[in-house]
PDB file of C-alpha atoms in Angstrom:
ATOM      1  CA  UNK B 820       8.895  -7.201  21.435  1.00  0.00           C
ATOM      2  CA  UNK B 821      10.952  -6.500  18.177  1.00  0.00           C
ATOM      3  CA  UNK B 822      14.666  -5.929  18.099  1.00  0.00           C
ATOM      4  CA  UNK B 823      17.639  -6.732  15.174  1.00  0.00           C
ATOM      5  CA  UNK B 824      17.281 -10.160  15.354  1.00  0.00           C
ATOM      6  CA  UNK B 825      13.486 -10.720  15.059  1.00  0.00           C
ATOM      7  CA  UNK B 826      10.326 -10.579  17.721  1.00  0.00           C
ATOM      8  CA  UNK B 827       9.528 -12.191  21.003  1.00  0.00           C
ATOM      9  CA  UNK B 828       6.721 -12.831  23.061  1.00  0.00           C
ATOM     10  CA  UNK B 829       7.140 -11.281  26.350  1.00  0.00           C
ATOM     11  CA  UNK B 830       6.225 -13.462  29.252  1.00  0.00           C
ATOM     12  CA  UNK B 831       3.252 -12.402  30.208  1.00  0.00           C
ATOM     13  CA  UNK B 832       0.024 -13.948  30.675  1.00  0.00           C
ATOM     14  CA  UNK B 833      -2.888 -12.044  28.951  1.00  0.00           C
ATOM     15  CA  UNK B 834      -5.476 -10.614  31.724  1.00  0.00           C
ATOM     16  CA  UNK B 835      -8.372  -8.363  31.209  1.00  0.00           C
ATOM     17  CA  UNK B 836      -9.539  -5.437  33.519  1.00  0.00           C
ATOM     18  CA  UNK B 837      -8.932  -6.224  36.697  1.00  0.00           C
ATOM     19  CA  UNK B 838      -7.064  -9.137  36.675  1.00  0.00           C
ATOM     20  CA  UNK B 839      -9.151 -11.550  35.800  1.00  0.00           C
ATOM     21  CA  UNK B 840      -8.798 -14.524  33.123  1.00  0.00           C
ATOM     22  CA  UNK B 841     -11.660 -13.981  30.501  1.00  0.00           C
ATOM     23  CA  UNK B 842     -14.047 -11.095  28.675  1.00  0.00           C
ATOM     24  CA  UNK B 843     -16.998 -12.676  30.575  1.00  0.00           C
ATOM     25  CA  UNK B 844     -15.193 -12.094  34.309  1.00  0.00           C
ATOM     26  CA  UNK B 845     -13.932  -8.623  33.287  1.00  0.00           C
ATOM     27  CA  UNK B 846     -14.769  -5.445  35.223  1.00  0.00           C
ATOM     28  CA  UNK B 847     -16.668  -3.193  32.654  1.00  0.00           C
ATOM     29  CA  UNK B 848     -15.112   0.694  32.795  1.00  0.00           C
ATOM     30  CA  UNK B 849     -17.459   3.609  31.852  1.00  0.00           C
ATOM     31  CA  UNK B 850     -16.099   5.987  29.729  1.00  0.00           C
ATOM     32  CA  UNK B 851     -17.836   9.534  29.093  1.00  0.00           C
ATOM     33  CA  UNK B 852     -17.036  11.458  25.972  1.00  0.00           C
ATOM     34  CA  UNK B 853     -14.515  14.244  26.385  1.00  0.00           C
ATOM     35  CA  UNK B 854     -13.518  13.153  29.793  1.00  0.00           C
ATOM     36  CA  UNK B 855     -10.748  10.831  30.676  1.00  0.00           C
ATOM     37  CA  UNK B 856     -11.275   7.861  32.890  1.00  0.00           C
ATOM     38  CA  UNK B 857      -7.433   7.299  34.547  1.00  0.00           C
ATOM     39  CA  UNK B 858      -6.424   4.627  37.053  1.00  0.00           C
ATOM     40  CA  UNK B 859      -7.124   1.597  34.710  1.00  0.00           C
ATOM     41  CA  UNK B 860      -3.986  -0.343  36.278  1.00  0.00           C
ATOM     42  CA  UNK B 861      -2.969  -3.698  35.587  1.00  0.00           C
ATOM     43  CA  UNK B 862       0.239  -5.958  37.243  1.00  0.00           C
ATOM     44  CA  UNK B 863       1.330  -8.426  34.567  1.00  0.00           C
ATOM     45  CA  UNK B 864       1.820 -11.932  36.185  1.00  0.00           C
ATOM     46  CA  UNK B 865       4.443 -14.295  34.664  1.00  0.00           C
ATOM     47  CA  UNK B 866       3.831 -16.689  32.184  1.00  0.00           C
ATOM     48  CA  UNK B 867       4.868 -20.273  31.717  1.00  0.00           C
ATOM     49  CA  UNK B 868       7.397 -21.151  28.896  1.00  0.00           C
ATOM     50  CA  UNK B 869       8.214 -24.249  27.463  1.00  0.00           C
ATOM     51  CA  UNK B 870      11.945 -24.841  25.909  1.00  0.00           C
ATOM     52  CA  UNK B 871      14.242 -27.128  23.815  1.00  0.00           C
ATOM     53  CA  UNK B 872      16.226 -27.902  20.806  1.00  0.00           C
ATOM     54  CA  UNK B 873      15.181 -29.207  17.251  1.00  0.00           C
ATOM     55  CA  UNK B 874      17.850 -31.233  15.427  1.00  0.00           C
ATOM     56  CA  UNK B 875      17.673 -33.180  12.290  1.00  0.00           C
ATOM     57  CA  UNK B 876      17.176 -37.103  12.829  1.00  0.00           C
ATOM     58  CA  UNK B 877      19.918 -38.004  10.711  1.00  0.00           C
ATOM     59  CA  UNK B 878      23.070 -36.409  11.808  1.00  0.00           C
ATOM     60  CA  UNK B 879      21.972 -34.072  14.551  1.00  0.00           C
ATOM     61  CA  UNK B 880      22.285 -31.020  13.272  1.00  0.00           C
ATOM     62  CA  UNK B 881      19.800 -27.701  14.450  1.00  0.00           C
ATOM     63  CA  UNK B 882      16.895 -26.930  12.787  1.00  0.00           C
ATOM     64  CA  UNK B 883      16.573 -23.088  12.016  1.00  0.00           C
ATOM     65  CA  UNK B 884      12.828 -21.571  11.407  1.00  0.00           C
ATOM     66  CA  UNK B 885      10.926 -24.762  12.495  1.00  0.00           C
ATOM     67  CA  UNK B 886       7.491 -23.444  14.232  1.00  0.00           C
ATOM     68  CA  UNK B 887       6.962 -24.815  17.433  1.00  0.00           C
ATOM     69  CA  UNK B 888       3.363 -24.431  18.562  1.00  0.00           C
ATOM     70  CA  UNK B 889       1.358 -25.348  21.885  1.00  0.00           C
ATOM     71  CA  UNK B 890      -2.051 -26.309  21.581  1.00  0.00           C
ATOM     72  CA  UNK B 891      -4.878 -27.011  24.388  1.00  0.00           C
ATOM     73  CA  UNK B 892      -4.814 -31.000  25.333  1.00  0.00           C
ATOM     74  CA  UNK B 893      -8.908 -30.473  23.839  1.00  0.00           C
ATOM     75  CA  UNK B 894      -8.086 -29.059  20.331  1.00  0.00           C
ATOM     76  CA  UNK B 895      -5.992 -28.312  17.701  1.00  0.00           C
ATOM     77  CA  UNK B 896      -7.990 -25.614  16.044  1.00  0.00           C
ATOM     78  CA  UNK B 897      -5.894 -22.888  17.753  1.00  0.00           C
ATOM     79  CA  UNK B 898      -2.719 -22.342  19.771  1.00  0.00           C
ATOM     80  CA  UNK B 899      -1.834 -21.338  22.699  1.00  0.00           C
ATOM     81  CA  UNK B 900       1.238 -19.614  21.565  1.00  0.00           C
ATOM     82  CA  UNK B 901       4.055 -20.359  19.126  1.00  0.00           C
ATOM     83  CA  UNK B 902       7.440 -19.864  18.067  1.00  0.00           C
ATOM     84  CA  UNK B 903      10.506 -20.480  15.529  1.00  0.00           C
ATOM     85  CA  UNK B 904      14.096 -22.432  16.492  1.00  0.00           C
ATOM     86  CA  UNK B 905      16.800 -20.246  16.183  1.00  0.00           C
ATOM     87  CA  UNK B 906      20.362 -21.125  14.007  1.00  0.00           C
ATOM     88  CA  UNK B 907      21.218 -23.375  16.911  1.00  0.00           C
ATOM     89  CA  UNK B 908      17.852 -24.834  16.566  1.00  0.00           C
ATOM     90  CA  UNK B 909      16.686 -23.813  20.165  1.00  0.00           C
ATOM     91  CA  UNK B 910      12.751 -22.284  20.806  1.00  0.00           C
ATOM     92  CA  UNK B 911      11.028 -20.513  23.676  1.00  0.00           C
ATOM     93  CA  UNK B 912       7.290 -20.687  23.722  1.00  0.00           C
ATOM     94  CA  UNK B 913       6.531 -17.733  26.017  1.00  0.00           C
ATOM     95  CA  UNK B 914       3.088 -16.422  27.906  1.00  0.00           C
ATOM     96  CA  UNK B 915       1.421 -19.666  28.476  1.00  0.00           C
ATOM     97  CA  UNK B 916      -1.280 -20.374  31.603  1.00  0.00           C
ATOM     98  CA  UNK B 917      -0.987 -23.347  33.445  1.00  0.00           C
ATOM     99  CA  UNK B 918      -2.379 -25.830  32.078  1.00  0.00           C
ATOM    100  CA  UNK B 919      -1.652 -29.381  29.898  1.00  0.00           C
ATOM    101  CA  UNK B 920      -0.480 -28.862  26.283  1.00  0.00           C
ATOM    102  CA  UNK B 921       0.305 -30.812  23.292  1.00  0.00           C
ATOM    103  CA  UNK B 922       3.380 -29.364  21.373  1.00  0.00           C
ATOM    104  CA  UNK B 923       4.020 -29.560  17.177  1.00  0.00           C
ATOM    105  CA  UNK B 924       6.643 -29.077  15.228  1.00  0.00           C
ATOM    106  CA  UNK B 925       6.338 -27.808  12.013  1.00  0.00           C
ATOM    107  CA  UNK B 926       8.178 -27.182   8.613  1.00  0.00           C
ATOM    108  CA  UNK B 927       8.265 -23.578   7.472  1.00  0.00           C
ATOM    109  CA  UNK B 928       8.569 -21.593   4.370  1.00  0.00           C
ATOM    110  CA  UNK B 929      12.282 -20.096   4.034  1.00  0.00           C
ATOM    111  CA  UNK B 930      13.041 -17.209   1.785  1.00  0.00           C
ATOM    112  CA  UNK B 931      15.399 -15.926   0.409  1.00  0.00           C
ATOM    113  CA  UNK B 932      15.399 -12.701  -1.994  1.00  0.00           C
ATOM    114  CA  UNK B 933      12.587 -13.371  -4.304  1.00  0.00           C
ATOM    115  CA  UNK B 934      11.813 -17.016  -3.590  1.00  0.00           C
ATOM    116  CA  UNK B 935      10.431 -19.242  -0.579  1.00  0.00           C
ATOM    117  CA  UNK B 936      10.376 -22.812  -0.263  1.00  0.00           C
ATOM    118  CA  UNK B 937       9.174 -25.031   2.696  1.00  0.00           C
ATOM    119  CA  UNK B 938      11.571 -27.287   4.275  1.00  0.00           C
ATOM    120  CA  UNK B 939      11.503 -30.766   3.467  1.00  0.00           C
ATOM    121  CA  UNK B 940      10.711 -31.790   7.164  1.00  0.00           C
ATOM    122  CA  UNK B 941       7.843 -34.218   7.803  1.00  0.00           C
ATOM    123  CA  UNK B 942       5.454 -32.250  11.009  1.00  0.00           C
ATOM    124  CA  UNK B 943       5.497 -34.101  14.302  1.00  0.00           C
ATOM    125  CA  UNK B 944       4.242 -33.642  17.863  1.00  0.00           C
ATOM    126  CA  UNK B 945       5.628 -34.497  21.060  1.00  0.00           C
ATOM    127  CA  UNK B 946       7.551 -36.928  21.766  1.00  0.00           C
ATOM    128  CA  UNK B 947       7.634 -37.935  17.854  1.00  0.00           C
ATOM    129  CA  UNK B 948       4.058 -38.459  17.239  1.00  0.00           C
ATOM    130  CA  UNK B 949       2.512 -37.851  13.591  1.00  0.00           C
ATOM    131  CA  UNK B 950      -0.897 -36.755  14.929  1.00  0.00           C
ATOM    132  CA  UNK B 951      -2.758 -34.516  17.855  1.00  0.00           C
ATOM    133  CA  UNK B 952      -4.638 -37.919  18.957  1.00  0.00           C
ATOM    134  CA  UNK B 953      -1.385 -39.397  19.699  1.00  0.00           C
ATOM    135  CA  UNK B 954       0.934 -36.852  21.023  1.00  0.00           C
ATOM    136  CA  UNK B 955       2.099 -36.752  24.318  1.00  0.00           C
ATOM    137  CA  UNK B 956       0.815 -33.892  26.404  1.00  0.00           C
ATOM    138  CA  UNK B 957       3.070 -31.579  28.860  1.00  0.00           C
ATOM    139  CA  UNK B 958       2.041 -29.863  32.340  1.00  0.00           C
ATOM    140  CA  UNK B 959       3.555 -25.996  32.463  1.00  0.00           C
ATOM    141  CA  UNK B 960       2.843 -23.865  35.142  1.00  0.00           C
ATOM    142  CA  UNK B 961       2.968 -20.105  34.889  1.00  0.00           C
ATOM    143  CA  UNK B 962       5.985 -18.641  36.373  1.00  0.00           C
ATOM    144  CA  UNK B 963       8.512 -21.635  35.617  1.00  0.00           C
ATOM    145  CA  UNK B 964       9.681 -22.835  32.423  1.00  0.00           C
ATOM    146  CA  UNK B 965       9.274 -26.583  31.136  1.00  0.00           C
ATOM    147  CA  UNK B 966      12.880 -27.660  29.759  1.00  0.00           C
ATOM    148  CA  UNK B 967      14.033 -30.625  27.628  1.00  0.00           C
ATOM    149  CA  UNK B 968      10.914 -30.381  24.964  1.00  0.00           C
ATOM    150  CA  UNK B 969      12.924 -31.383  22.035  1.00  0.00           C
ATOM    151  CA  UNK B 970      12.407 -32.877  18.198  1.00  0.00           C
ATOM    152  CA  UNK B 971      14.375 -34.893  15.539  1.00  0.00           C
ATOM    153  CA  UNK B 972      12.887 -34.232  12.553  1.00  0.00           C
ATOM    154  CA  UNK B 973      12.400 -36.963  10.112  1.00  0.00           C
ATOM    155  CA  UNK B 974      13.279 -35.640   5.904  1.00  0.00           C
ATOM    156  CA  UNK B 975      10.140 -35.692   3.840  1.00  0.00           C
ATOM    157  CA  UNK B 976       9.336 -37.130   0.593  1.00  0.00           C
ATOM    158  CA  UNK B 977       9.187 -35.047  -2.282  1.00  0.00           C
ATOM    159  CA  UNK B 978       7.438 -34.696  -5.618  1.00  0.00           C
ATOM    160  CA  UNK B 979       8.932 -33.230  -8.546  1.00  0.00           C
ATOM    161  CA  UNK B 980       7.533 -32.502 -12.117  1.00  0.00           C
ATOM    162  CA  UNK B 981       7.576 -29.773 -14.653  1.00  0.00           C
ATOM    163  CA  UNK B 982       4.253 -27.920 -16.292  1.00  0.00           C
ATOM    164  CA  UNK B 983       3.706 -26.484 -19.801  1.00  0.00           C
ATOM    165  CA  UNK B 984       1.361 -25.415 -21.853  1.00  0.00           C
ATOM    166  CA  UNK B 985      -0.128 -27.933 -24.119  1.00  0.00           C
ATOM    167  CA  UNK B 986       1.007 -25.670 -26.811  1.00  0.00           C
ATOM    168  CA  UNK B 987       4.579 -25.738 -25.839  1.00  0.00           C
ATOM    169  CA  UNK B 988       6.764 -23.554 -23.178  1.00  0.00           C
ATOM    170  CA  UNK B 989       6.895 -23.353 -19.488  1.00  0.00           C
ATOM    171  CA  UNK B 990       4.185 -21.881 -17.160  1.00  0.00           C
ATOM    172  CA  UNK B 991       5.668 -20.288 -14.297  1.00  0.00           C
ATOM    173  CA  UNK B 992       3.927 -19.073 -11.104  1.00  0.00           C
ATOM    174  CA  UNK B 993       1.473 -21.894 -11.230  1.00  0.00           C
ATOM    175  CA  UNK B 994       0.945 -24.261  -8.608  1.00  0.00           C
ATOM    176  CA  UNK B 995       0.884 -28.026  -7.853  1.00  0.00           C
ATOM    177  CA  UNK B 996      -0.195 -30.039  -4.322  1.00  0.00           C
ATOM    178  CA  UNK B 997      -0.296 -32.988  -2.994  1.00  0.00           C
ATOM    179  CA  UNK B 998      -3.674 -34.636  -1.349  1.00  0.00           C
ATOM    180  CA  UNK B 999      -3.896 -36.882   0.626  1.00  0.00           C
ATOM    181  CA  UNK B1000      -6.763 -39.679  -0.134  1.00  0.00           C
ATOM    182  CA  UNK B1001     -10.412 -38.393   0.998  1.00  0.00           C
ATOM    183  CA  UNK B1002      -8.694 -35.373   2.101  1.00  0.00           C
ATOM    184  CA  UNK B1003     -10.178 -31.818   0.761  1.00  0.00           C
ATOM    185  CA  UNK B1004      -7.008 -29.472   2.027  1.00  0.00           C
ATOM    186  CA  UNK B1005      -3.792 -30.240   0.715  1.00  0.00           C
ATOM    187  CA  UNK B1006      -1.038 -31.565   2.486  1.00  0.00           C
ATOM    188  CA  UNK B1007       1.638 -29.784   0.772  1.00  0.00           C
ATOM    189  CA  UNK B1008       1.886 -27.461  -2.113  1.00  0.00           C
ATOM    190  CA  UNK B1009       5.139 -26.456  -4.669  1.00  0.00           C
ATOM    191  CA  UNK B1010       5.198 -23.224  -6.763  1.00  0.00           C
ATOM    192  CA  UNK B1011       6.522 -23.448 -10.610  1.00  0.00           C
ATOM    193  CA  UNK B1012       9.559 -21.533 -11.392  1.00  0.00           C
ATOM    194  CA  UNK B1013      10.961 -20.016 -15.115  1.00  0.00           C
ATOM    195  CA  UNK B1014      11.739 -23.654 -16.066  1.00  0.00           C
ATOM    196  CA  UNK B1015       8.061 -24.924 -14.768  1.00  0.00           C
ATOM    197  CA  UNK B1016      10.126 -27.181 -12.483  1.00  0.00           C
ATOM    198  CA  UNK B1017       8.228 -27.782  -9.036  1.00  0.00           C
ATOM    199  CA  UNK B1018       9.011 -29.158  -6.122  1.00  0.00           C
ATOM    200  CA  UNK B1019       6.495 -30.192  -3.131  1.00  0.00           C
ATOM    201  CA  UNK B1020       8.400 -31.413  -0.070  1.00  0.00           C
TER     202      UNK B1020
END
């Protein structure tokens, strides 16, 4: 649901025809061409939210654009459902079963005009963890909101450099990323500008 001031997930929890959880329980419908097949109802039940604030470790202040995401106590391939802290650093995650979860808090890419850059927050999960495995995991129940989820998030380290040409002069738009050890994805990338000044945070 879109307005001025951005989208939000509307507390619902997802169902399939009629009613029921998953594609395998649904009711099939049989639809002939050039007929119409009406009284495919549904009555949306509530969803569980989970709330709080993200602040900055040192000093306290809110944390605008972090992503909050909540992820299945099994996995982190995929989330639940997600969303970003507002300018007084406050989220709502929105349309979530009951069920346990494992919430993370992420940095995101701000922009501005022409130009993004991520902020220079180290990711976390609850209650401060640096990884999935350790995180601790909340109960939500659909129809009720979970309060009090909160984050102080910890400044990164950074990485600065500039690239040129062997022949001379800056190269802008290229790219530079950090790895960790044994890892094959990066953990966080910088973009050149005019100057071929980077920056990963």
């Amino acid at each position: 649901n879109c307005g001025e001031h951005g989208c939000v997930t509307q507390n619902y929890l997802t169902q399939w025809y009629s009613g029921k959880a998953t594609y395998e329980e649904a009711d099939s419908v049989a639809v002939t061409a050039g007929s119409v097949k009406s009284g495919i109802d549904a009555q949306m039940q509530a969803g569980g939210q989970v709330k709080g604030t993200v602040t900055e470790a040192s000093g306290g202040a809110p944390v605008e654009h972090v992503e909050v995401c909540a992820y299945d106590t099994g996995t982190a391939e995929w989330a639940a459902g997600c969303a970003s802290t507002d300018a007084s650093g406050e989220y709502t995650l929105s349309a979530l079963p009951t069920a346990s979860y494992k919430v993370k808090f992420s940095p995101a890419y701000v922009c501005a005009e022409y130009e993004c850059t991520e902020q220079n927050y180290v990711p976390q999960w609850y209650d401060g963890k640096p990884s999935f495995q350790e995180a601790n995991a909340i109960s939500v129940t659909a129809g009720s909101a979970r309060t009090g989820i909160n984050a102080q998030m910890q400044a990164g380290g950074q990485i600065t450099g500039t690239v040129t040409k062997a022949s001379g002069g800056a190269i802008e738009g290229g790219w530079a990323c950090a790895y960790k050890s044994g890892a094959e994805e990066p953990e966080s990338c910088g973009g050149t500008d005019s100057a071929g000044d980077y920056t990963i945070d």
